PDB file of C-alpha atoms in Angstrom:
ATOM      1  CA  MET A  29     111.942  64.925  98.000  1.00 72.00           C
ATOM      2  CA  ALA A  30     114.737  65.980  99.809  1.00 82.00           C
ATOM      3  CA  LEU A  31     115.578  68.988  97.519  1.00 84.00           C
ATOM      4  CA  PHE A  32     111.320  70.003  98.551  1.00 81.00           C
ATOM      5  CA  VAL A  33     112.063  69.567 102.061  1.00 86.00           C
ATOM      6  CA  ILE A  34     115.374  71.518 102.795  1.00 90.00           C
ATOM      7  CA  GLY A  35     113.715  74.354 100.349  1.00 87.00           C
ATOM      8  CA  SER A  36     110.003  74.690 101.884  1.00 85.00           C
ATOM      9  CA  ILE A  37     112.037  74.987 105.822  1.00 90.00           C
ATOM     10  CA  ALA A  38     113.590  77.922 104.165  1.00 90.00           C
ATOM     11  CA  MET A  39     111.300  79.607 102.620  1.00 89.00           C
ATOM     12  CA  ARG A  40     108.486  78.688 104.854  1.00 87.00           C
ATOM     13  CA  GLY A  41     111.867  80.114 107.585  1.00 91.00           C
ATOM     14  CA  ALA A  42     111.994  83.246 105.507  1.00 91.00           C
ATOM     15  CA  GLY A  43     108.448  84.255 105.079  1.00 90.00           C
ATOM     16  CA  CYS A  44     107.697  83.979 108.668  1.00 91.00           C
ATOM     17  CA  THR A  45     110.919  86.296 109.661  1.00 93.00           C
ATOM     18  CA  TYR A  46     109.213  88.802 106.540  1.00 92.00           C
ATOM     19  CA  ASN A  47     106.118  88.939 108.743  1.00 91.00           C
ATOM     20  CA  ASP A  48     108.112  89.080 111.845  1.00 92.00           C
ATOM     21  CA  LEU A  49     109.331  91.957 111.038  1.00 93.00           C
ATOM     22  CA  VAL A  50     106.158  94.286 109.154  1.00 92.00           C
ATOM     23  CA  ASP A  51     104.429  93.036 111.900  1.00 88.00           C
ATOM     24  CA  ARG A  52     106.712  94.210 114.977  1.00 90.00           C
ATOM     25  CA  ASP A  53     105.269  97.015 115.655  1.00 87.00           C
ATOM     26  CA  ILE A  54     102.064  95.897 115.832  1.00 88.00           C
ATOM     27  CA  ASP A  55     103.014  92.194 117.751  1.00 86.00           C
ATOM     28  CA  ASP A  56     104.205  94.565 120.672  1.00 86.00           C
ATOM     29  CA  ARG A  57     101.130  95.932 120.844  1.00 85.00           C
ATOM     30  CA  VAL A  58      98.928  91.819 121.066  1.00 84.00           C
ATOM     31  CA  ALA A  59      98.962  90.245 124.304  1.00 81.00           C
ATOM     32  CA  ARG A  60     100.112  86.799 123.041  1.00 84.00           C
ATOM     33  CA  THR A  61     102.820  88.180 120.510  1.00 85.00           C
ATOM     34  CA  ARG A  62     104.386  90.680 123.019  1.00 87.00           C
ATOM     35  CA  SER A  63     106.834  87.822 123.306  1.00 89.00           C
ATOM     36  CA  ARG A  64     108.208  87.102 120.355  1.00 90.00           C
ATOM     37  CA  PRO A  65     111.778  87.917 119.304  1.00 90.00           C
ATOM     38  CA  LEU A  66     111.440  90.830 117.396  1.00 91.00           C
ATOM     39  CA  PRO A  67     109.322  93.225 119.809  1.00 89.00           C
ATOM     40  CA  SER A  68     110.322  91.549 123.267  1.00 90.00           C
ATOM     41  CA  GLY A  69     114.112  92.791 121.987  1.00 89.00           C
ATOM     42  CA  ARG A  70     115.756  89.926 122.373  1.00 93.00           C
ATOM     43  CA  VAL A  71     116.773  90.029 118.409  1.00 92.00           C
ATOM     44  CA  THR A  72     117.136  92.943 116.655  1.00 94.00           C
ATOM     45  CA  PRO A  73     116.101  93.556 113.165  1.00 93.00           C
ATOM     46  CA  PHE A  74     119.441  94.161 112.093  1.00 95.00           C
ATOM     47  CA  GLN A  75     119.836  90.251 113.311  1.00 95.00           C
ATOM     48  CA  ALA A  76     116.967  89.169 111.614  1.00 94.00           C
ATOM     49  CA  LYS A  77     117.255  90.474 108.402  1.00 94.00           C
ATOM     50  CA  VAL A  78     120.514  88.398 108.424  1.00 95.00           C
ATOM     51  CA  PHE A  79     118.945  85.381 109.338  1.00 95.00           C
ATOM     52  CA  LEU A  80     115.707  86.129 106.919  1.00 94.00           C
ATOM     53  CA  VAL A  81     118.225  86.979 104.053  1.00 95.00           C
ATOM     54  CA  CYS A  82     120.414  83.322 105.091  1.00 96.00           C
ATOM     55  CA  GLN A  83     117.461  81.317 104.248  1.00 94.00           C
ATOM     56  CA  ALA A  84     116.542  82.749 101.071  1.00 93.00           C
ATOM     57  CA  LEU A  85     119.860  81.687 100.112  1.00 94.00           C
ATOM     58  CA  VAL A  86     119.510  78.165 100.931  1.00 95.00           C
ATOM     59  CA  GLY A  87     115.493  78.640  99.193  1.00 92.00           C
ATOM     60  CA  PHE A  88     116.705  80.226  96.264  1.00 92.00           C
ATOM     61  CA  PHE A  89     119.773  77.967  95.544  1.00 92.00           C
ATOM     62  CA  VAL A  90     117.390  74.803  96.079  1.00 92.00           C
ATOM     63  CA  LEU A  91     115.188  76.534  93.392  1.00 92.00           C
ATOM     64  CA  ILE A  92     117.955  76.715  90.626  1.00 93.00           C
ATOM     65  CA  GLN A  93     117.918  72.887  91.222  1.00 92.00           C
ATOM     66  CA  PHE A  94     114.526  73.080  89.415  1.00 93.00           C
ATOM     67  CA  ASN A  95     113.317  73.086  85.777  1.00 96.00           C
ATOM     68  CA  LEU A  96     113.270  77.229  84.202  1.00 97.00           C
ATOM     69  CA  PHE A  97     109.444  76.838  84.887  1.00 97.00           C
ATOM     70  CA  ALA A  98     109.493  76.244  88.007  1.00 95.00           C
ATOM     71  CA  VAL A  99     112.374  78.703  88.900  1.00 95.00           C
ATOM     72  CA  LEU A 100     109.769  81.765  87.259  1.00 97.00           C
ATOM     73  CA  LEU A 101     107.153  79.989  89.667  1.00 96.00           C
ATOM     74  CA  GLY A 102     109.276  79.761  92.773  1.00 94.00           C
ATOM     75  CA  ILE A 103     109.299  83.539  91.674  1.00 94.00           C
ATOM     76  CA  ALA A 104     106.652  84.633  91.598  1.00 95.00           C
ATOM     77  CA  SER A 105     105.505  83.672  94.809  1.00 93.00           C
ATOM     78  CA  LEU A 106     108.000  86.323  96.359  1.00 93.00           C
ATOM     79  CA  ALA A 107     105.373  88.689  94.657  1.00 94.00           C
ATOM     80  CA  VAL A 108     102.761  87.058  97.293  1.00 94.00           C
ATOM     81  CA  VAL A 109     104.784  85.923 100.022  1.00 93.00           C
ATOM     82  CA  ALA A 110     105.741  90.359 100.386  1.00 93.00           C
ATOM     83  CA  LEU A 111     102.278  91.497 100.101  1.00 95.00           C
ATOM     84  CA  TYR A 112     100.674  88.768 103.050  1.00 94.00           C
ATOM     85  CA  PRO A 113     101.772  90.959 106.423  1.00 92.00           C
ATOM     86  CA  PHE A 114     100.285  94.141 105.101  1.00 94.00           C
ATOM     87  CA  LEU A 115      96.632  92.779 104.225  1.00 95.00           C
ATOM     88  CA  LYS A 116      95.336  92.853 107.863  1.00 93.00           C
ATOM     89  CA  ARG A 117      95.662  96.560 107.642  1.00 92.00           C
ATOM     90  CA  PHE A 118      93.418  96.795 104.787  1.00 93.00           C
ATOM     91  CA  THR A 119      91.594  93.962 104.281  1.00 96.00           C
ATOM     92  CA  ASP A 120      89.461  91.603 106.293  1.00 97.00           C
ATOM     93  CA  TRP A 121      90.471  89.005 104.754  1.00 97.00           C
ATOM     94  CA  PRO A 122      94.211  88.392 105.153  1.00 96.00           C
ATOM     95  CA  GLN A 123      93.843  84.680 105.694  1.00 98.00           C
ATOM     96  CA  LEU A 124      93.332  84.210 102.151  1.00 98.00           C
ATOM     97  CA  GLY A 125      96.917  85.818 101.193  1.00 96.00           C
ATOM     98  CA  LEU A 126      98.220  83.052 103.916  1.00 96.00           C
ATOM     99  CA  GLY A 127      96.332  80.800 102.433  1.00 97.00           C
ATOM    100  CA  PHE A 128      98.057  82.169  98.711  1.00 97.00           C
ATOM    101  CA  ALA A 129     101.537  81.965  99.786  1.00 94.00           C
ATOM    102  CA  PHE A 130     101.427  78.994 102.071  1.00 92.00           C
ATOM    103  CA  SER A 131     100.125  76.516 100.014  1.00 96.00           C
ATOM    104  CA  TRP A 132     102.110  77.490  96.714  1.00 95.00           C
ATOM    105  CA  GLY A 133     104.104  73.972  96.778  1.00 92.00           C
ATOM    106  CA  ALA A 134     101.545  72.040  95.825  1.00 94.00           C
ATOM    107  CA  LEU A 135     102.156  74.229  92.430  1.00 96.00           C
ATOM    108  CA  MET A 136     106.153  73.525  92.344  1.00 94.00           C
ATOM    109  CA  GLY A 137     105.089  69.571  93.221  1.00 91.00           C
ATOM    110  CA  TRP A 138     104.273  69.276  89.793  1.00 94.00           C
ATOM    111  CA  ALA A 139     106.432  71.743  88.133  1.00 96.00           C
ATOM    112  CA  ALA A 140     109.129  70.633  89.333  1.00 93.00           C
ATOM    113  CA  TYR A 141     108.161  67.558  88.563  1.00 92.00           C
ATOM    114  CA  TRP A 142     106.367  68.026  84.799  1.00 94.00           C
ATOM    115  CA  GLY A 143     107.416  72.160  83.536  1.00 95.00           C
ATOM    116  CA  THR A 144     103.752  72.784  83.327  1.00 96.00           C
ATOM    117  CA  LEU A 145     100.830  73.430  85.417  1.00 96.00           C
ATOM    118  CA  ASP A 146      97.521  71.272  84.734  1.00 94.00           C
ATOM    119  CA  ALA A 147      93.644  70.691  86.544  1.00 96.00           C
ATOM    120  CA  ALA A 148      95.246  68.633  89.262  1.00 95.00           C
ATOM    121  CA  PRO A 149      98.088  71.077  91.009  1.00 96.00           C
ATOM    122  CA  ILE A 150      95.431  73.824  89.999  1.00 98.00           C
ATOM    123  CA  LEU A 151      92.322  72.126  91.987  1.00 98.00           C
ATOM    124  CA  LEU A 152      94.865  71.471  94.821  1.00 97.00           C
ATOM    125  CA  TYR A 153      96.095  74.322  95.880  1.00 98.00           C
ATOM    126  CA  ALA A 154      92.701  75.808  95.374  1.00 98.00           C
ATOM    127  CA  GLY A 155      91.432  73.084  98.416  1.00 98.00           C
ATOM    128  CA  SER A 156      95.230  74.514 100.320  1.00 98.00           C
ATOM    129  CA  VAL A 157      94.104  77.759  99.638  1.00 98.00           C
ATOM    130  CA  ALA A 158      90.514  76.959 101.556  1.00 99.00           C
ATOM    131  CA  TRP A 159      92.187  74.867 104.424  1.00 99.00           C
ATOM    132  CA  THR A 160      94.243  77.147 105.814  1.00 98.00           C
ATOM    133  CA  VAL A 161      91.717  80.445 105.760  1.00 98.00           C
ATOM    134  CA  GLY A 162      89.784  77.943 107.664  1.00 98.00           C
ATOM    135  CA  TYR A 163      92.438  76.376 110.226  1.00 98.00           C
ATOM    136  CA  ASP A 164      94.266  80.208 109.957  1.00 98.00           C
ATOM    137  CA  THR A 165      90.760  81.773 111.397  1.00 98.00           C
ATOM    138  CA  ILE A 166      90.173  79.335 114.114  1.00 98.00           C
ATOM    139  CA  TYR A 167      94.303  80.445 115.206  1.00 97.00           C
ATOM    140  CA  ALA A 168      92.372  84.124 114.967  1.00 96.00           C
ATOM    141  CA  HIS A 169      90.266  83.857 117.594  1.00 97.00           C
ATOM    142  CA  GLN A 170      92.741  83.716 119.905  1.00 94.00           C
ATOM    143  CA  ASP A 171      93.379  87.105 119.375  1.00 91.00           C
ATOM    144  CA  ARG A 172      90.505  88.912 118.225  1.00 91.00           C
ATOM    145  CA  GLU A 173      89.788  91.142 121.224  1.00 89.00           C
ATOM    146  CA  ASP A 174      92.854  92.729 120.940  1.00 88.00           C
ATOM    147  CA  ASP A 175      92.906  92.944 116.850  1.00 87.00           C
ATOM    148  CA  ALA A 176      89.308  95.138 117.136  1.00 89.00           C
ATOM    149  CA  LEU A 177      91.687  97.395 119.652  1.00 86.00           C
ATOM    150  CA  VAL A 178      94.613  97.876 117.221  1.00 88.00           C
ATOM    151  CA  GLY A 179      92.779  97.851 114.033  1.00 89.00           C
ATOM    152  CA  VAL A 180      93.990  94.791 112.662  1.00 92.00           C
ATOM    153  CA  ARG A 181      91.342  93.193 110.512  1.00 94.00           C
ATOM    154  CA  SER A 182      90.866  89.081 109.964  1.00 96.00           C
ATOM    155  CA  THR A 183      88.581  86.628 109.556  1.00 98.00           C
ATOM    156  CA  ALA A 184      88.314  86.088 112.514  1.00 97.00           C
ATOM    157  CA  ARG A 185      86.244  89.514 112.940  1.00 96.00           C
ATOM    158  CA  LEU A 186      84.845  89.405 110.077  1.00 97.00           C
ATOM    159  CA  PHE A 187      82.836  85.542 110.574  1.00 97.00           C
ATOM    160  CA  GLY A 188      82.798  86.287 114.524  1.00 96.00           C
ATOM    161  CA  ASN A 189      79.909  84.524 115.950  1.00 96.00           C
ATOM    162  CA  HIS A 190      79.308  82.500 112.136  1.00 98.00           C
ATOM    163  CA  THR A 191      82.369  80.573 112.356  1.00 98.00           C
ATOM    164  CA  ARG A 192      81.297  77.248 112.031  1.00 98.00           C
ATOM    165  CA  ARG A 193      79.369  78.315 109.046  1.00 98.00           C
ATOM    166  CA  ALA A 194      82.221  78.654 108.101  1.00 98.00           C
ATOM    167  CA  LEU A 195      84.081  75.937 108.258  1.00 99.00           C
ATOM    168  CA  VAL A 196      81.774  74.041 106.738  1.00 98.00           C
ATOM    169  CA  VAL A 197      82.080  76.008 104.174  1.00 99.00           C
ATOM    170  CA  LEU A 198      86.367  76.565 104.232  1.00 99.00           C
ATOM    171  CA  TYR A 199      86.360  72.874 104.724  1.00 99.00           C
ATOM    172  CA  GLY A 200      84.055  71.605 102.611  1.00 98.00           C
ATOM    173  CA  LEU A 201      85.142  73.175 100.063  1.00 99.00           C
ATOM    174  CA  THR A 202      88.919  71.628 101.182  1.00 99.00           C
ATOM    175  CA  LEU A 203      87.526  67.647 100.578  1.00 98.00           C
ATOM    176  CA  LEU A 204      85.758  68.812  97.135  1.00 98.00           C
ATOM    177  CA  PHE A 205      89.052  70.150  95.957  1.00 98.00           C
ATOM    178  CA  PHE A 206      91.278  67.744  96.868  1.00 98.00           C
ATOM    179  CA  CYS A 207      89.184  64.967  95.446  1.00 96.00           C
ATOM    180  CA  LEU A 208      88.909  66.715  91.906  1.00 96.00           C
ATOM    181  CA  ALA A 209      92.496  66.992  91.972  1.00 96.00           C
ATOM    182  CA  PHE A 210      92.527  63.261  92.433  1.00 94.00           C
ATOM    183  CA  ILE A 211      89.914  62.522  89.869  1.00 93.00           C
ATOM    184  CA  ALA A 212      91.634  65.098  87.696  1.00 93.00           C
ATOM    185  CA  THR A 213      95.050  62.745  87.822  1.00 89.00           C
ATOM    186  CA  GLY A 214      93.444  60.350  85.877  1.00 77.00           C
ATOM    187  CA  THR A 215      92.681  56.318  86.926  1.00 61.00           C
ATOM    188  CA  GLY A 216      95.257  53.341  87.284  1.00 60.00           C
ATOM    189  CA  ALA A 217      98.896  54.200  87.359  1.00 59.00           C
ATOM    190  CA  THR A 218      98.757  57.759  87.208  1.00 61.00           C
ATOM    191  CA  GLY A 219      96.167  58.377  89.491  1.00 72.00           C
ATOM    192  CA  PRO A 220      95.075  58.036  93.697  1.00 81.00           C
ATOM    193  CA  ALA A 221      93.701  54.237  94.411  1.00 84.00           C
ATOM    194  CA  TRP A 222      91.620  54.509  97.131  1.00 91.00           C
ATOM    195  CA  PRO A 223      93.657  54.433 100.331  1.00 93.00           C
ATOM    196  CA  ALA A 224      93.824  57.914  99.151  1.00 94.00           C
ATOM    197  CA  TYR A 225      89.974  58.660  98.650  1.00 95.00           C
ATOM    198  CA  ALA A 226      89.403  56.633 101.766  1.00 96.00           C
ATOM    199  CA  ALA A 227      92.124  59.732 104.059  1.00 97.00           C
ATOM    200  CA  LEU A 228      89.732  62.033 102.818  1.00 97.00           C
ATOM    201  CA  ILE A 229      86.967  60.917 104.741  1.00 97.00           C
ATOM    202  CA  VAL A 230      88.899  60.475 107.840  1.00 98.00           C
ATOM    203  CA  GLY A 231      90.335  63.406 107.615  1.00 98.00           C
ATOM    204  CA  GLY A 232      87.159  65.156 106.861  1.00 98.00           C
ATOM    205  CA  ALA A 233      86.160  63.297 109.885  1.00 98.00           C
ATOM    206  CA  GLN A 234      88.649  65.749 111.813  1.00 98.00           C
ATOM    207  CA  MET A 235      87.478  68.644 110.196  1.00 99.00           C
ATOM    208  CA  VAL A 236      84.289  67.377 111.991  1.00 98.00           C
ATOM    209  CA  TRP A 237      85.435  67.304 115.072  1.00 98.00           C
ATOM    210  CA  GLN A 238      86.820  70.653 115.277  1.00 98.00           C
ATOM    211  CA  ILE A 239      83.940  72.295 114.555  1.00 98.00           C
ATOM    212  CA  TRP A 240      81.584  70.587 116.629  1.00 98.00           C
ATOM    213  CA  THR A 241      84.559  71.544 119.294  1.00 98.00           C
ATOM    214  CA  LEU A 242      85.163  75.163 118.598  1.00 98.00           C
ATOM    215  CA  ASP A 243      84.928  77.855 121.406  1.00 97.00           C
ATOM    216  CA  ILE A 244      85.687  81.233 119.866  1.00 96.00           C
ATOM    217  CA  GLU A 245      85.768  82.130 123.304  1.00 95.00           C
ATOM    218  CA  ASN A 246      88.934  79.915 124.422  1.00 96.00           C
ATOM    219  CA  GLY A 247      92.616  81.029 123.097  1.00 94.00           C
ATOM    220  CA  GLU A 248      93.682  77.453 124.031  1.00 94.00           C
ATOM    221  CA  GLU A 249      90.845  75.315 122.871  1.00 96.00           C
ATOM    222  CA  CYS A 250      91.644  77.690 119.439  1.00 97.00           C
ATOM    223  CA  LEU A 251      94.981  77.139 119.139  1.00 97.00           C
ATOM    224  CA  LYS A 252      94.810  72.984 119.902  1.00 97.00           C
ATOM    225  CA  LEU A 253      92.147  73.103 116.782  1.00 98.00           C
ATOM    226  CA  PHE A 254      94.379  74.802 115.173  1.00 98.00           C
ATOM    227  CA  LYS A 255      97.632  72.827 115.713  1.00 98.00           C
ATOM    228  CA  SER A 256      95.209  69.689 115.644  1.00 98.00           C
ATOM    229  CA  ASN A 257      94.973  70.236 111.898  1.00 98.00           C
ATOM    230  CA  SER A 258      99.002  68.463 110.974  1.00 97.00           C
ATOM    231  CA  LEU A 259      96.304  65.282 112.005  1.00 98.00           C
ATOM    232  CA  PHE A 260      94.266  66.574 109.162  1.00 98.00           C
ATOM    233  CA  GLY A 261      97.855  66.859 106.532  1.00 98.00           C
ATOM    234  CA  TRP A 262      99.130  62.870 107.961  1.00 98.00           C
ATOM    235  CA  ILE A 263      96.042  62.133 106.802  1.00 98.00           C
ATOM    236  CA  VAL A 264      95.898  63.530 103.155  1.00 97.00           C
ATOM    237  CA  PHE A 265     100.044  62.560 102.781  1.00 96.00           C
ATOM    238  CA  LEU A 266      99.974  59.085 104.171  1.00 97.00           C
ATOM    239  CA  GLY A 267      96.177  58.090 102.759  1.00 96.00           C
ATOM    240  CA  LEU A 268      98.440  59.210  98.844  1.00 93.00           C
ATOM    241  CA  LEU A 269     101.422  57.531 100.705  1.00 93.00           C
ATOM    242  CA  PHE A 270      99.246  54.401 100.836  1.00 93.00           C
ATOM    243  CA  SER A 271      97.680  54.345  97.665  1.00 92.00           C
ATOM    244  CA  GLY A 272     100.727  54.470  95.951  1.00 88.00           C
ATOM    245  CA  LEU A 273     101.950  51.797  97.508  1.00 91.00           C
ATOM    246  CA  TRP A 274      98.673  49.865  96.619  1.00 89.00           C
ATOM    247  CA  THR A 275      99.399  51.204  93.135  1.00 86.00           C
ATOM    248  CA  LEU A 276     102.700  49.631  93.482  1.00 84.00           C
ATOM    249  CA  SER A 277     101.240  46.267  94.994  1.00 85.00           C
ATOM    250  CA  PHE A 278      98.441  45.655  92.413  1.00 83.00           C
ATOM    251  CA  PRO A 279      99.014  47.034  89.237  1.00 76.00           C
ATOM    252  CA  ALA A 280      95.697  47.807  87.273  1.00 65.00           C
TER     253      ALA A 280
END
């Protein structure tokens, strides 16, 4: 677990640094991102590249602690990470690319433990991708007008006034795929107990709240709703944690 925490922090940071390097010219033309370290000049591209290499090295040394299958799977993720920053230049679905990149850990955890992939991690990955597209669409509404001026494409611009309907589909798929992933792990000692499924119900209510209160014209509210997805993540995590404790305390 400790290795995954260290590795995920390092590689997420590396991905963000790489993204900021690629997008620094665009960020300089968007009001909200103009104050970021690179476009503002507080950090030079060379300094950012050194920082990127340091983060990547930490991630690499964590990765090689796992089995060969997990190592190869981790290396494969680099192609997705490398492509993501360029997607906003030629597709309306850059959030989908972000979902593919950010959700890779759902595959890595299973691969590191079992040395293979199965239906459960793939379903968990699919749910995580749908979730990411949903919450990052909300986030992208902050920059919708500036993005239109500089030619940046996004699902926020694509969905527009239909964003609520899109979120119903995306968040619905998230809950469906997560539930199917739980079922795919089996029952009894091998699968989640009732707290995991209860967490999906509570988490689903939180998602309904997001959709209900969404105002795509209010950037501050969009940022607040985007950040609220950490609560959904904690709900699901705690549901799985208590599920494990329940299974240990009351074995089938």
